[in-house]
Amino acid sequence: MSDKRKEERKSLMAFTPVYGLHPKTLLGYVEDLTIHGAMVIGETPVDTDKHITLLIEIPSALPESTAPRLLIPA
């Protein structure tokens, strides 16, 4: 298996909070993303064997954003 990533990561230039829903809890902030995933940096531990819904709030400072928030099953 190659150690190189197949997709280039894009760093965000704005704080983009990520919440877990039910209950709404701040998990951290998006550090960077690719077409296949995102790196979230935070201090809240998340169980690896549990399905959750993430709420990502897109900052209005990002001119190309068309939606104020994203709901993503994870």
mmCIF file with all atom_site columns, C-alpha atoms in Angstrom:
data_model
loop_
_atom_site.group_PDB
_atom_site.id
_atom_site.type_symbol
_atom_site.label_atom_id
_atom_site.label_alt_id
_atom_site.label_comp_id
_atom_site.label_asym_id
_atom_site.label_entity_id
_atom_site.label_seq_id
_atom_site.pdbx_PDB_ins_code
_atom_site.Cartn_x
_atom_site.Cartn_y
_atom_site.Cartn_z
_atom_site.occupancy
_atom_site.B_iso_or_equiv
_atom_site.pdbx_formal_charge
_atom_site.auth_seq_id
_atom_site.auth_comp_id
_atom_site.auth_asym_id
_atom_site.auth_atom_id
_atom_site.pdbx_PDB_model_num
ATOM 1  C CA . MET A 1 1  ? 0.000   0.000  0.000  1.00 0.00 ? 1  MET A CA 1
ATOM 2  C CA . SER A 1 2  ? 1.324   3.434  -0.904 1.00 0.00 ? 2  SER A CA 1
ATOM 3  C CA . ASP A 1 3  ? 2.013   5.931  1.888  1.00 0.00 ? 3  ASP A CA 1
ATOM 4  C CA . LYS A 1 4  ? 1.028   8.838  -0.362 1.00 0.00 ? 4  LYS A CA 1
ATOM 5  C CA . ARG A 1 5  ? -2.475  10.227 -0.262 1.00 0.00 ? 5  ARG A CA 1
ATOM 6  C CA . LYS A 1 6  ? -4.365  10.038 -3.516 1.00 0.00 ? 6  LYS A CA 1
ATOM 7  C CA . GLU A 1 7  ? -6.243  13.308 -2.977 1.00 0.00 ? 7  GLU A CA 1
ATOM 8  C CA . GLU A 1 8  ? -4.725  16.658 -2.089 1.00 0.00 ? 8  GLU A CA 1
ATOM 9  C CA . ARG A 1 9  ? -5.905  18.086 1.229  1.00 0.00 ? 9  ARG A CA 1
ATOM 10 C CA . LYS A 1 10 ? -7.325  21.621 1.220  1.00 0.00 ? 10 LYS A CA 1
ATOM 11 C CA . SER A 1 11 ? -6.796  23.724 4.339  1.00 0.00 ? 11 SER A CA 1
ATOM 12 C CA . LEU A 1 12 ? -9.639  25.992 5.400  1.00 0.00 ? 12 LEU A CA 1
ATOM 13 C CA . MET A 1 13 ? -8.946  29.613 6.125  1.00 0.00 ? 13 MET A CA 1
ATOM 14 C CA . ALA A 1 14 ? -11.923 30.053 8.472  1.00 0.00 ? 14 ALA A CA 1
ATOM 15 C CA . PHE A 1 15 ? -13.032 28.362 11.690 1.00 0.00 ? 15 PHE A CA 1
ATOM 16 C CA . THR A 1 16 ? -15.588 25.744 10.698 1.00 0.00 ? 16 THR A CA 1
ATOM 17 C CA . PRO A 1 17 ? -17.243 24.181 13.760 1.00 0.00 ? 17 PRO A CA 1
ATOM 18 C CA . VAL A 1 18 ? -18.331 20.535 13.737 1.00 0.00 ? 18 VAL A CA 1
ATOM 19 C CA . TYR A 1 19 ? -21.068 19.375 16.106 1.00 0.00 ? 19 TYR A CA 1
ATOM 20 C CA . GLY A 1 20 ? -22.423 15.973 16.976 1.00 0.00 ? 20 GLY A CA 1
ATOM 21 C CA . LEU A 1 21 ? -26.216 15.976 17.063 1.00 0.00 ? 21 LEU A CA 1
ATOM 22 C CA . HIS A 1 22 ? -28.470 14.314 19.676 1.00 0.00 ? 22 HIS A CA 1
ATOM 23 C CA . PRO A 1 23 ? -27.349 16.021 21.887 1.00 0.00 ? 23 PRO A CA 1
ATOM 24 C CA . LYS A 1 24 ? -25.724 18.933 20.041 1.00 0.00 ? 24 LYS A CA 1
ATOM 25 C CA . THR A 1 25 ? -22.105 18.904 21.213 1.00 0.00 ? 25 THR A CA 1
ATOM 26 C CA . LEU A 1 26 ? -19.124 20.753 19.773 1.00 0.00 ? 26 LEU A CA 1
ATOM 27 C CA . LEU A 1 27 ? -16.665 18.093 18.583 1.00 0.00 ? 27 LEU A CA 1
ATOM 28 C CA . GLY A 1 28 ? -14.061 20.396 17.084 1.00 0.00 ? 28 GLY A CA 1
ATOM 29 C CA . TYR A 1 29 ? -13.208 22.307 13.924 1.00 0.00 ? 29 TYR A CA 1
ATOM 30 C CA . VAL A 1 30 ? -12.489 21.231 10.350 1.00 0.00 ? 30 VAL A CA 1
ATOM 31 C CA . GLU A 1 31 ? -8.724  21.374 9.796  1.00 0.00 ? 31 GLU A CA 1
ATOM 32 C CA . ASP A 1 32 ? -8.633  20.261 6.171  1.00 0.00 ? 32 ASP A CA 1
ATOM 33 C CA . LEU A 1 33 ? -10.652 18.285 3.660  1.00 0.00 ? 33 LEU A CA 1
ATOM 34 C CA . THR A 1 34 ? -10.509 16.116 0.601  1.00 0.00 ? 34 THR A CA 1
ATOM 35 C CA . ILE A 1 35 ? -13.211 14.766 -1.666 1.00 0.00 ? 35 ILE A CA 1
ATOM 36 C CA . HIS A 1 36 ? -13.252 11.631 0.532  1.00 0.00 ? 36 HIS A CA 1
ATOM 37 C CA . GLY A 1 37 ? -13.139 13.029 4.055  1.00 0.00 ? 37 GLY A CA 1
ATOM 38 C CA . ALA A 1 38 ? -12.279 15.723 6.546  1.00 0.00 ? 38 ALA A CA 1
ATOM 39 C CA . MET A 1 39 ? -9.886  16.089 9.460  1.00 0.00 ? 39 MET A CA 1
ATOM 40 C CA . VAL A 1 40 ? -11.633 17.422 12.549 1.00 0.00 ? 40 VAL A CA 1
ATOM 41 C CA . ILE A 1 41 ? -9.446  18.743 15.354 1.00 0.00 ? 41 ILE A CA 1
ATOM 42 C CA . GLY A 1 42 ? -10.971 18.837 18.822 1.00 0.00 ? 42 GLY A CA 1
ATOM 43 C CA . GLU A 1 43 ? -10.753 17.652 22.395 1.00 0.00 ? 43 GLU A CA 1
ATOM 44 C CA . THR A 1 44 ? -14.031 15.721 22.524 1.00 0.00 ? 44 THR A CA 1
ATOM 45 C CA . PRO A 1 45 ? -13.472 11.959 22.120 1.00 0.00 ? 45 PRO A CA 1
ATOM 46 C CA . VAL A 1 46 ? -15.743 10.136 19.660 1.00 0.00 ? 46 VAL A CA 1
ATOM 47 C CA . ASP A 1 47 ? -16.415 6.394  19.798 1.00 0.00 ? 47 ASP A CA 1
ATOM 48 C CA . THR A 1 48 ? -15.171 4.656  16.659 1.00 0.00 ? 48 THR A CA 1
ATOM 49 C CA . ASP A 1 49 ? -17.934 2.025  16.686 1.00 0.00 ? 49 ASP A CA 1
ATOM 50 C CA . LYS A 1 50 ? -20.860 4.445  16.948 1.00 0.00 ? 50 LYS A CA 1
ATOM 51 C CA . HIS A 1 51 ? -22.865 6.090  14.143 1.00 0.00 ? 51 HIS A CA 1
ATOM 52 C CA . ILE A 1 52 ? -23.495 9.797  14.655 1.00 0.00 ? 52 ILE A CA 1
ATOM 53 C CA . THR A 1 53 ? -24.812 12.716 12.630 1.00 0.00 ? 53 THR A CA 1
ATOM 54 C CA . LEU A 1 54 ? -22.408 15.600 12.181 1.00 0.00 ? 54 LEU A CA 1
ATOM 55 C CA . LEU A 1 55 ? -23.497 19.202 11.757 1.00 0.00 ? 55 LEU A CA 1
ATOM 56 C CA . ILE A 1 56 ? -20.880 21.337 10.008 1.00 0.00 ? 56 ILE A CA 1
ATOM 57 C CA . GLU A 1 57 ? -21.567 25.076 10.055 1.00 0.00 ? 57 GLU A CA 1
ATOM 58 C CA . ILE A 1 58 ? -20.115 26.743 6.961  1.00 0.00 ? 58 ILE A CA 1
ATOM 59 C CA . PRO A 1 59 ? -18.802 30.249 7.719  1.00 0.00 ? 59 PRO A CA 1
ATOM 60 C CA . SER A 1 60 ? -20.369 33.063 5.710  1.00 0.00 ? 60 SER A CA 1
ATOM 61 C CA . ALA A 1 61 ? -16.795 34.243 5.060  1.00 0.00 ? 61 ALA A CA 1
ATOM 62 C CA . LEU A 1 62 ? -16.402 31.456 2.475  1.00 0.00 ? 62 LEU A CA 1
ATOM 63 C CA . PRO A 1 63 ? -17.747 33.058 -0.724 1.00 0.00 ? 63 PRO A CA 1
ATOM 64 C CA . GLU A 1 64 ? -18.225 29.773 -2.575 1.00 0.00 ? 64 GLU A CA 1
ATOM 65 C CA . SER A 1 65 ? -20.478 28.273 0.106  1.00 0.00 ? 65 SER A CA 1
ATOM 66 C CA . THR A 1 66 ? -24.092 27.795 -0.941 1.00 0.00 ? 66 THR A CA 1
ATOM 67 C CA . ALA A 1 67 ? -25.434 26.180 2.232  1.00 0.00 ? 67 ALA A CA 1
ATOM 68 C CA . PRO A 1 68 ? -25.083 27.540 5.794  1.00 0.00 ? 68 PRO A CA 1
ATOM 69 C CA . ARG A 1 69 ? -24.749 24.025 7.245  1.00 0.00 ? 69 ARG A CA 1
ATOM 70 C CA . LEU A 1 70 ? -24.234 20.407 6.294  1.00 0.00 ? 70 LEU A CA 1
ATOM 71 C CA . LEU A 1 71 ? -25.707 17.337 8.001  1.00 0.00 ? 71 LEU A CA 1
ATOM 72 C CA . ILE A 1 72 ? -23.537 14.265 7.449  1.00 0.00 ? 72 ILE A CA 1
ATOM 73 C CA . PRO A 1 73 ? -24.056 10.734 8.779  1.00 0.00 ? 73 PRO A CA 1
ATOM 74 C CA . ALA A 1 74 ? -20.744 9.393  10.067 1.00 0.00 ? 74 ALA A CA 1
#
